[in-house]
Each structure stands twice: as structure tokens, then as C-alpha cells.
């Protein structure tokens, strides 16, 4: 038996290099999101896209491998808690969006499931970060929900005083609305940018086309 392994084909080598670059790009965006004082919204929008693009170009297995590499890299750089937090929700979103776009599924499906993943991932991240800092960060979101609920009651002149359950529900609604906008923005960015990279995603449904009015690049 020969002690030498078989040489990589050109296709395998390109797949390996492309996966490594896009995984490293995801890791760098995550580091920038954590440590740079500006550009947080832009980094959040960019974060799931490299691994989703990797799936479109090289298949689902490459996407999973890229995510594993990114998580291992960040675990080595940031520790065993902050590194794996990439999964919630950005890593899971990248896998889901890439997988659904590869199959040509409707935006309604990829958007709806993406919102669920984003909401659950956001709540998991709040829980983990609360444990890290020793403070309940959900209180911040609850306060925002209470302020919005009070404003609605004042504007509509409703004769009611919200209880804790209603405030918590409003806080959850705020999270869901945030994820609705975020996941739709990811679809729009991919629709505009990915055709330039020879990896188009399905076209938006007619009802959403007005929200994605720009033609693909």
C-alpha cells in the first residue's frame, strides 16, 4: 500500500479553498461585530451571507463544513462560549437560507422559517449573554416593550393598564418584528448581490417585489 494519499482534484481544491476563505470571512465579520464600535448593523446584515453563498456554490455539505470551521476558529480566538454563539442565530440562518435557496423554494417559506430561527436564536443569545454578564438582559427588551405599549395606550386613549404578561408579549412582538425585517433584508441583499457572483437566488414573489424594487446587480 502506498503511504501517500491521492492528490486532490482541481474541483476538490477549489471547494476546500473557497470554503476556508468564506468561513474565515464569517469569522472576521463576527469579530468585527463584537469588537468594533461602529458598523454593527452592516456587520449583522453581512454575517450569514458568506456561508449561504458557499452552499449555493458548493452544496449543503460545504456549507456545514464552513460553519464548523468558522465556529472552531472563533472558539479558539474568543473562548468556548462566545465563539459558538455564532450559531445563534446567524449560523443557523446561513444554513437554512442557503439550503432553501439551493432548492429554489419560495421566499415565503425561507422567510417564515428564517424568522422563527432568528427569533429563537436571538432568545438563546440573550440567555447566554445574561449568564455571562450576570444580569438579565431580557429586562432591557421588556422595558422597550413597556415603553411602546404605554405609548400605544396613550395615543389610542385606551382605558387600561398593561400587566406583566402583556408587557412580555409586546417585548416578544418587538423581537419578531425585528427578525421579520432582518431576514427580509438578507433576502434582498442576496437577490441583489449573488447574481453578480454567479449564484442567483429565487426571484421574490409578486407581493414582495415592490419591497425589492432594485434589479439584481
PDB file of C-alpha atoms in Angstrom:
ATOM      1  CA  UNK A   1       0.000   0.000   0.000  1.00  0.00           C
ATOM      2  CA  UNK A   2       1.226   3.460  -0.808  1.00  0.00           C
ATOM      3  CA  UNK A   3       1.748   5.782   2.128  1.00  0.00           C
ATOM      4  CA  UNK A   4       0.767   8.770   0.036  1.00  0.00           C
ATOM      5  CA  UNK A   5      -2.858   9.930  -0.151  1.00  0.00           C
ATOM      6  CA  UNK A   6      -4.433  10.543  -3.524  1.00  0.00           C
ATOM      7  CA  UNK A   7      -3.914  14.082  -4.831  1.00  0.00           C
ATOM      8  CA  UNK A   8      -6.847  16.465  -4.680  1.00  0.00           C
ATOM      9  CA  UNK A   9      -8.666  17.137  -7.903  1.00  0.00           C
ATOM     10  CA  UNK A  10      -8.966  20.735  -9.050  1.00  0.00           C
ATOM     11  CA  UNK A  11     -12.643  20.773  -8.084  1.00  0.00           C
ATOM     12  CA  UNK A  12     -11.871  19.493  -4.573  1.00  0.00           C
ATOM     13  CA  UNK A  13      -9.064  22.003  -4.140  1.00  0.00           C
ATOM     14  CA  UNK A  14     -11.271  24.923  -5.221  1.00  0.00           C
ATOM     15  CA  UNK A  15     -14.053  23.732  -2.911  1.00  0.00           C
ATOM     16  CA  UNK A  16     -11.627  23.461   0.001  1.00  0.00           C
ATOM     17  CA  UNK A  17     -10.052  26.879  -0.569  1.00  0.00           C
ATOM     18  CA  UNK A  18     -13.364  28.615  -1.183  1.00  0.00           C
ATOM     19  CA  UNK A  19     -14.841  27.071   1.951  1.00  0.00           C
ATOM     20  CA  UNK A  20     -11.854  28.155   4.028  1.00  0.00           C
ATOM     21  CA  UNK A  21     -11.995  31.738   2.729  1.00  0.00           C
ATOM     22  CA  UNK A  22     -15.732  32.136   3.266  1.00  0.00           C
ATOM     23  CA  UNK A  23     -15.531  30.544   6.735  1.00  0.00           C
ATOM     24  CA  UNK A  24     -12.695  32.946   7.615  1.00  0.00           C
ATOM     25  CA  UNK A  25     -14.745  35.857   6.251  1.00  0.00           C
ATOM     26  CA  UNK A  26     -17.629  34.856   8.516  1.00  0.00           C
ATOM     27  CA  UNK A  27     -15.250  34.713  11.475  1.00  0.00           C
ATOM     28  CA  UNK A  28     -13.814  38.155  10.718  1.00  0.00           C
ATOM     29  CA  UNK A  29     -17.295  39.686  10.442  1.00  0.00           C
ATOM     30  CA  UNK A  30     -18.237  38.122  13.790  1.00  0.00           C
ATOM     31  CA  UNK A  31     -15.091  39.559  15.410  1.00  0.00           C
ATOM     32  CA  UNK A  32     -15.841  42.976  13.913  1.00  0.00           C
ATOM     33  CA  UNK A  33     -19.420  42.801  15.196  1.00  0.00           C
ATOM     34  CA  UNK A  34     -18.133  42.086  18.695  1.00  0.00           C
ATOM     35  CA  UNK A  35     -15.170  44.439  18.959  1.00  0.00           C
ATOM     36  CA  UNK A  36     -15.569  47.372  16.565  1.00  0.00           C
ATOM     37  CA  UNK A  37     -17.556  50.310  17.942  1.00  0.00           C
ATOM     38  CA  UNK A  38     -19.241  51.176  14.618  1.00  0.00           C
ATOM     39  CA  UNK A  39     -20.898  49.331  11.761  1.00  0.00           C
ATOM     40  CA  UNK A  40     -22.849  46.829  13.854  1.00  0.00           C
ATOM     41  CA  UNK A  41     -25.951  46.895  11.647  1.00  0.00           C
ATOM     42  CA  UNK A  42     -23.880  46.395   8.487  1.00  0.00           C
ATOM     43  CA  UNK A  43     -21.933  43.505  10.025  1.00  0.00           C
ATOM     44  CA  UNK A  44     -25.179  41.830  11.151  1.00  0.00           C
ATOM     45  CA  UNK A  45     -26.530  42.025   7.613  1.00  0.00           C
ATOM     46  CA  UNK A  46     -23.342  40.613   6.131  1.00  0.00           C
ATOM     47  CA  UNK A  47     -22.808  37.818   8.656  1.00  0.00           C
ATOM     48  CA  UNK A  48     -24.994  34.984   7.278  1.00  0.00           C
ATOM     49  CA  UNK A  49     -24.275  35.707   3.611  1.00  0.00           C
ATOM     50  CA  UNK A  50     -20.788  34.168   3.067  1.00  0.00           C
ATOM     51  CA  UNK A  51     -21.837  30.683   4.224  1.00  0.00           C
ATOM     52  CA  UNK A  52     -25.156  30.912   2.387  1.00  0.00           C
ATOM     53  CA  UNK A  53     -23.168  31.780  -0.745  1.00  0.00           C
ATOM     54  CA  UNK A  54     -20.873  28.817  -0.088  1.00  0.00           C
ATOM     55  CA  UNK A  55     -23.875  26.475  -0.093  1.00  0.00           C
ATOM     56  CA  UNK A  56     -25.177  27.934  -3.343  1.00  0.00           C
ATOM     57  CA  UNK A  57     -21.807  27.453  -4.999  1.00  0.00           C
ATOM     58  CA  UNK A  58     -20.587  24.177  -3.459  1.00  0.00           C
ATOM     59  CA  UNK A  59     -23.591  22.440  -1.872  1.00  0.00           C
ATOM     60  CA  UNK A  60     -25.000  21.866   1.584  1.00  0.00           C
ATOM     61  CA  UNK A  61     -22.103  19.753   2.844  1.00  0.00           C
ATOM     62  CA  UNK A  62     -19.659  22.562   2.085  1.00  0.00           C
ATOM     63  CA  UNK A  63     -21.893  24.987   3.976  1.00  0.00           C
ATOM     64  CA  UNK A  64     -21.948  22.783   7.075  1.00  0.00           C
ATOM     65  CA  UNK A  65     -18.170  22.293   6.891  1.00  0.00           C
ATOM     66  CA  UNK A  66     -17.671  26.048   6.532  1.00  0.00           C
ATOM     67  CA  UNK A  67     -19.821  26.725   9.585  1.00  0.00           C
ATOM     68  CA  UNK A  68     -17.908  24.141  11.642  1.00  0.00           C
ATOM     69  CA  UNK A  69     -14.594  25.712  10.604  1.00  0.00           C
ATOM     70  CA  UNK A  70     -15.858  29.206  11.489  1.00  0.00           C
ATOM     71  CA  UNK A  71     -17.103  28.060  14.913  1.00  0.00           C
ATOM     72  CA  UNK A  72     -13.815  26.257  15.672  1.00  0.00           C
ATOM     73  CA  UNK A  73     -11.825  29.316  14.615  1.00  0.00           C
ATOM     74  CA  UNK A  74     -13.899  31.646  16.781  1.00  0.00           C
ATOM     75  CA  UNK A  75     -13.794  29.227  19.714  1.00  0.00           C
ATOM     76  CA  UNK A  76     -10.001  29.317  19.564  1.00  0.00           C
ATOM     77  CA  UNK A  77      -9.973  33.134  19.351  1.00  0.00           C
ATOM     78  CA  UNK A  78     -12.834  34.047  21.688  1.00  0.00           C
ATOM     79  CA  UNK A  79     -13.313  31.095  24.020  1.00  0.00           C
ATOM     80  CA  UNK A  80     -15.810  28.231  24.321  1.00  0.00           C
ATOM     81  CA  UNK A  81     -18.869  30.442  24.878  1.00  0.00           C
ATOM     82  CA  UNK A  82     -18.616  33.489  22.625  1.00  0.00           C
ATOM     83  CA  UNK A  83     -17.272  31.507  19.655  1.00  0.00           C
ATOM     84  CA  UNK A  84     -20.180  29.027  19.360  1.00  0.00           C
ATOM     85  CA  UNK A  85     -22.661  31.894  19.815  1.00  0.00           C
ATOM     86  CA  UNK A  86     -22.152  32.459  16.086  1.00  0.00           C
ATOM     87  CA  UNK A  87     -24.688  29.661  15.649  1.00  0.00           C
ATOM     88  CA  UNK A  88     -27.479  31.695  17.279  1.00  0.00           C
ATOM     89  CA  UNK A  89     -28.988  32.857  15.054  1.00  0.00           C
ATOM     90  CA  UNK A  90     -26.518  33.719  12.285  1.00  0.00           C
ATOM     91  CA  UNK A  91     -25.008  30.294  11.635  1.00  0.00           C
ATOM     92  CA  UNK A  92     -28.363  28.525  11.638  1.00  0.00           C
ATOM     93  CA  UNK A  93     -29.823  31.234   9.406  1.00  0.00           C
ATOM     94  CA  UNK A  94     -26.977  30.892   6.905  1.00  0.00           C
ATOM     95  CA  UNK A  95     -27.522  27.128   6.666  1.00  0.00           C
ATOM     96  CA  UNK A  96     -31.286  27.454   6.314  1.00  0.00           C
ATOM     97  CA  UNK A  97     -31.220  30.241   3.731  1.00  0.00           C
ATOM     98  CA  UNK A  98     -28.531  28.570   1.636  1.00  0.00           C
ATOM     99  CA  UNK A  99     -30.375  25.256   1.773  1.00  0.00           C
ATOM    100  CA  UNK A 100     -33.737  26.728   0.789  1.00  0.00           C
ATOM    101  CA  UNK A 101     -32.256  28.919  -1.944  1.00  0.00           C
ATOM    102  CA  UNK A 102     -30.419  25.914  -3.413  1.00  0.00           C
ATOM    103  CA  UNK A 103     -33.786  24.183  -3.760  1.00  0.00           C
ATOM    104  CA  UNK A 104     -35.479  27.197  -5.312  1.00  0.00           C
ATOM    105  CA  UNK A 105     -38.082  27.490  -2.579  1.00  0.00           C
ATOM    106  CA  UNK A 106     -40.415  30.460  -2.333  1.00  0.00           C
ATOM    107  CA  UNK A 107     -39.378  33.450  -0.278  1.00  0.00           C
ATOM    108  CA  UNK A 108     -42.497  32.910   1.830  1.00  0.00           C
ATOM    109  CA  UNK A 109     -41.065  29.613   3.086  1.00  0.00           C
ATOM    110  CA  UNK A 110     -37.456  30.719   3.543  1.00  0.00           C
ATOM    111  CA  UNK A 111     -38.561  33.991   5.141  1.00  0.00           C
ATOM    112  CA  UNK A 112     -41.076  32.431   7.557  1.00  0.00           C
ATOM    113  CA  UNK A 113     -38.753  29.692   8.822  1.00  0.00           C
ATOM    114  CA  UNK A 114     -35.882  32.195   8.920  1.00  0.00           C
ATOM    115  CA  UNK A 115     -37.913  34.454  11.225  1.00  0.00           C
ATOM    116  CA  UNK A 116     -38.567  31.519  13.575  1.00  0.00           C
ATOM    117  CA  UNK A 117     -34.876  30.581  13.609  1.00  0.00           C
ATOM    118  CA  UNK A 118     -33.866  34.191  14.094  1.00  0.00           C
ATOM    119  CA  UNK A 119     -36.272  34.702  16.992  1.00  0.00           C
ATOM    120  CA  UNK A 120     -35.247  31.500  18.786  1.00  0.00           C
ATOM    121  CA  UNK A 121     -31.575  32.219  18.161  1.00  0.00           C
ATOM    122  CA  UNK A 122     -31.941  35.759  19.491  1.00  0.00           C
ATOM    123  CA  UNK A 123     -33.565  34.481  22.697  1.00  0.00           C
ATOM    124  CA  UNK A 124     -30.833  31.846  23.154  1.00  0.00           C
ATOM    125  CA  UNK A 125     -28.179  34.531  22.686  1.00  0.00           C
ATOM    126  CA  UNK A 126     -29.863  36.810  25.243  1.00  0.00           C
ATOM    127  CA  UNK A 127     -29.960  33.917  27.717  1.00  0.00           C
ATOM    128  CA  UNK A 128     -26.288  33.016  27.264  1.00  0.00           C
ATOM    129  CA  UNK A 129     -25.098  36.622  27.415  1.00  0.00           C
ATOM    130  CA  UNK A 130     -27.208  37.183  30.529  1.00  0.00           C
ATOM    131  CA  UNK A 131     -25.419  34.281  32.187  1.00  0.00           C
ATOM    132  CA  UNK A 132     -22.049  35.683  31.087  1.00  0.00           C
ATOM    133  CA  UNK A 133     -22.572  39.189  32.437  1.00  0.00           C
ATOM    134  CA  UNK A 134     -24.579  38.104  35.478  1.00  0.00           C
ATOM    135  CA  UNK A 135     -27.530  40.329  34.583  1.00  0.00           C
ATOM    136  CA  UNK A 136     -30.904  39.620  32.995  1.00  0.00           C
ATOM    137  CA  UNK A 137     -30.626  41.336  29.601  1.00  0.00           C
ATOM    138  CA  UNK A 138     -34.236  40.468  28.771  1.00  0.00           C
ATOM    139  CA  UNK A 139     -35.179  43.292  31.155  1.00  0.00           C
ATOM    140  CA  UNK A 140     -33.811  45.799  28.611  1.00  0.00           C
ATOM    141  CA  UNK A 141     -36.091  44.410  25.901  1.00  0.00           C
ATOM    142  CA  UNK A 142     -39.018  44.269  28.336  1.00  0.00           C
ATOM    143  CA  UNK A 143     -38.543  47.950  29.129  1.00  0.00           C
ATOM    144  CA  UNK A 144     -38.643  48.783  25.429  1.00  0.00           C
ATOM    145  CA  UNK A 145     -41.849  46.739  25.106  1.00  0.00           C
ATOM    146  CA  UNK A 146     -43.377  48.518  28.107  1.00  0.00           C
ATOM    147  CA  UNK A 147     -42.497  51.944  26.665  1.00  0.00           C
ATOM    148  CA  UNK A 148     -44.052  51.077  23.307  1.00  0.00           C
ATOM    149  CA  UNK A 149     -47.175  49.660  24.950  1.00  0.00           C
ATOM    150  CA  UNK A 150     -47.570  52.791  27.101  1.00  0.00           C
ATOM    151  CA  UNK A 151     -47.237  54.982  24.017  1.00  0.00           C
ATOM    152  CA  UNK A 152     -49.873  52.975  22.141  1.00  0.00           C
ATOM    153  CA  UNK A 153     -52.259  53.213  25.098  1.00  0.00           C
ATOM    154  CA  UNK A 154     -51.713  56.976  25.273  1.00  0.00           C
ATOM    155  CA  UNK A 155     -52.152  57.545  21.532  1.00  0.00           C
ATOM    156  CA  UNK A 156     -55.242  55.348  21.291  1.00  0.00           C
ATOM    157  CA  UNK A 157     -56.568  56.600  24.656  1.00  0.00           C
ATOM    158  CA  UNK A 158     -57.287  53.098  25.874  1.00  0.00           C
ATOM    159  CA  UNK A 159     -58.650  52.751  29.420  1.00  0.00           C
ATOM    160  CA  UNK A 160     -56.227  50.041  30.513  1.00  0.00           C
ATOM    161  CA  UNK A 161     -53.071  49.444  32.473  1.00  0.00           C
ATOM    162  CA  UNK A 162     -50.818  46.755  30.974  1.00  0.00           C
ATOM    163  CA  UNK A 163     -49.870  43.881  33.226  1.00  0.00           C
ATOM    164  CA  UNK A 164     -46.570  41.978  33.194  1.00  0.00           C
ATOM    165  CA  UNK A 165     -47.837  39.347  30.746  1.00  0.00           C
ATOM    166  CA  UNK A 166     -48.880  41.994  28.197  1.00  0.00           C
ATOM    167  CA  UNK A 167     -45.527  43.761  28.543  1.00  0.00           C
ATOM    168  CA  UNK A 168     -43.651  40.485  27.986  1.00  0.00           C
ATOM    169  CA  UNK A 169     -45.805  39.757  24.939  1.00  0.00           C
ATOM    170  CA  UNK A 170     -45.058  43.195  23.494  1.00  0.00           C
ATOM    171  CA  UNK A 171     -41.326  42.604  24.055  1.00  0.00           C
ATOM    172  CA  UNK A 172     -41.577  39.319  22.147  1.00  0.00           C
ATOM    173  CA  UNK A 173     -43.502  41.069  19.357  1.00  0.00           C
ATOM    174  CA  UNK A 174     -40.649  43.584  19.066  1.00  0.00           C
ATOM    175  CA  UNK A 175     -38.154  40.733  18.653  1.00  0.00           C
ATOM    176  CA  UNK A 176     -40.305  39.051  15.988  1.00  0.00           C
ATOM    177  CA  UNK A 177     -40.774  42.314  14.055  1.00  0.00           C
ATOM    178  CA  UNK A 178     -37.012  42.884  14.174  1.00  0.00           C
ATOM    179  CA  UNK A 179     -36.421  39.414  12.730  1.00  0.00           C
ATOM    180  CA  UNK A 180     -39.093  39.916  10.043  1.00  0.00           C
ATOM    181  CA  UNK A 181     -37.226  42.985   8.789  1.00  0.00           C
ATOM    182  CA  UNK A 182     -33.781  41.411   9.208  1.00  0.00           C
ATOM    183  CA  UNK A 183     -34.483  38.167   7.324  1.00  0.00           C
ATOM    184  CA  UNK A 184     -36.252  40.043   4.523  1.00  0.00           C
ATOM    185  CA  UNK A 185     -33.216  42.339   4.247  1.00  0.00           C
ATOM    186  CA  UNK A 186     -30.975  39.261   3.934  1.00  0.00           C
ATOM    187  CA  UNK A 187     -33.133  38.013   1.056  1.00  0.00           C
ATOM    188  CA  UNK A 188     -32.971  41.410  -0.651  1.00  0.00           C
ATOM    189  CA  UNK A 189     -29.180  41.672  -0.324  1.00  0.00           C
ATOM    190  CA  UNK A 190     -28.657  38.157  -1.656  1.00  0.00           C
ATOM    191  CA  UNK A 191     -31.062  38.855  -4.538  1.00  0.00           C
ATOM    192  CA  UNK A 192     -29.109  41.977  -5.495  1.00  0.00           C
ATOM    193  CA  UNK A 193     -25.550  40.707  -4.949  1.00  0.00           C
ATOM    194  CA  UNK A 194     -25.419  36.948  -5.568  1.00  0.00           C
ATOM    195  CA  UNK A 195     -26.238  37.071  -9.323  1.00  0.00           C
ATOM    196  CA  UNK A 196     -23.029  39.102  -9.739  1.00  0.00           C
ATOM    197  CA  UNK A 197     -21.226  36.139  -8.147  1.00  0.00           C
ATOM    198  CA  UNK A 198     -22.969  33.680 -10.495  1.00  0.00           C
ATOM    199  CA  UNK A 199     -25.073  32.272  -7.666  1.00  0.00           C
ATOM    200  CA  UNK A 200     -28.586  33.730  -8.062  1.00  0.00           C
ATOM    201  CA  UNK A 201     -31.351  33.000  -5.583  1.00  0.00           C
ATOM    202  CA  UNK A 202     -35.048  32.530  -6.442  1.00  0.00           C
ATOM    203  CA  UNK A 203     -36.919  35.665  -7.512  1.00  0.00           C
ATOM    204  CA  UNK A 204     -39.186  37.309  -4.939  1.00  0.00           C
ATOM    205  CA  UNK A 205     -42.930  36.654  -5.133  1.00  0.00           C
ATOM    206  CA  UNK A 206     -45.020  39.364  -6.771  1.00  0.00           C
ATOM    207  CA  UNK A 207     -46.363  40.622  -3.437  1.00  0.00           C
ATOM    208  CA  UNK A 208     -42.818  41.338  -2.228  1.00  0.00           C
ATOM    209  CA  UNK A 209     -41.370  42.636  -5.471  1.00  0.00           C
ATOM    210  CA  UNK A 210     -42.214  46.261  -4.619  1.00  0.00           C
ATOM    211  CA  UNK A 211     -40.076  45.929  -1.464  1.00  0.00           C
ATOM    212  CA  UNK A 212     -37.153  44.645  -3.546  1.00  0.00           C
ATOM    213  CA  UNK A 213     -37.544  47.198  -6.303  1.00  0.00           C
ATOM    214  CA  UNK A 214     -33.917  47.295  -7.412  1.00  0.00           C
ATOM    215  CA  UNK A 215     -32.981  44.976 -10.235  1.00  0.00           C
ATOM    216  CA  UNK A 216     -30.310  42.365  -9.439  1.00  0.00           C
ATOM    217  CA  UNK A 217     -26.781  43.710  -9.959  1.00  0.00           C
TER     218      UNK A 217
END
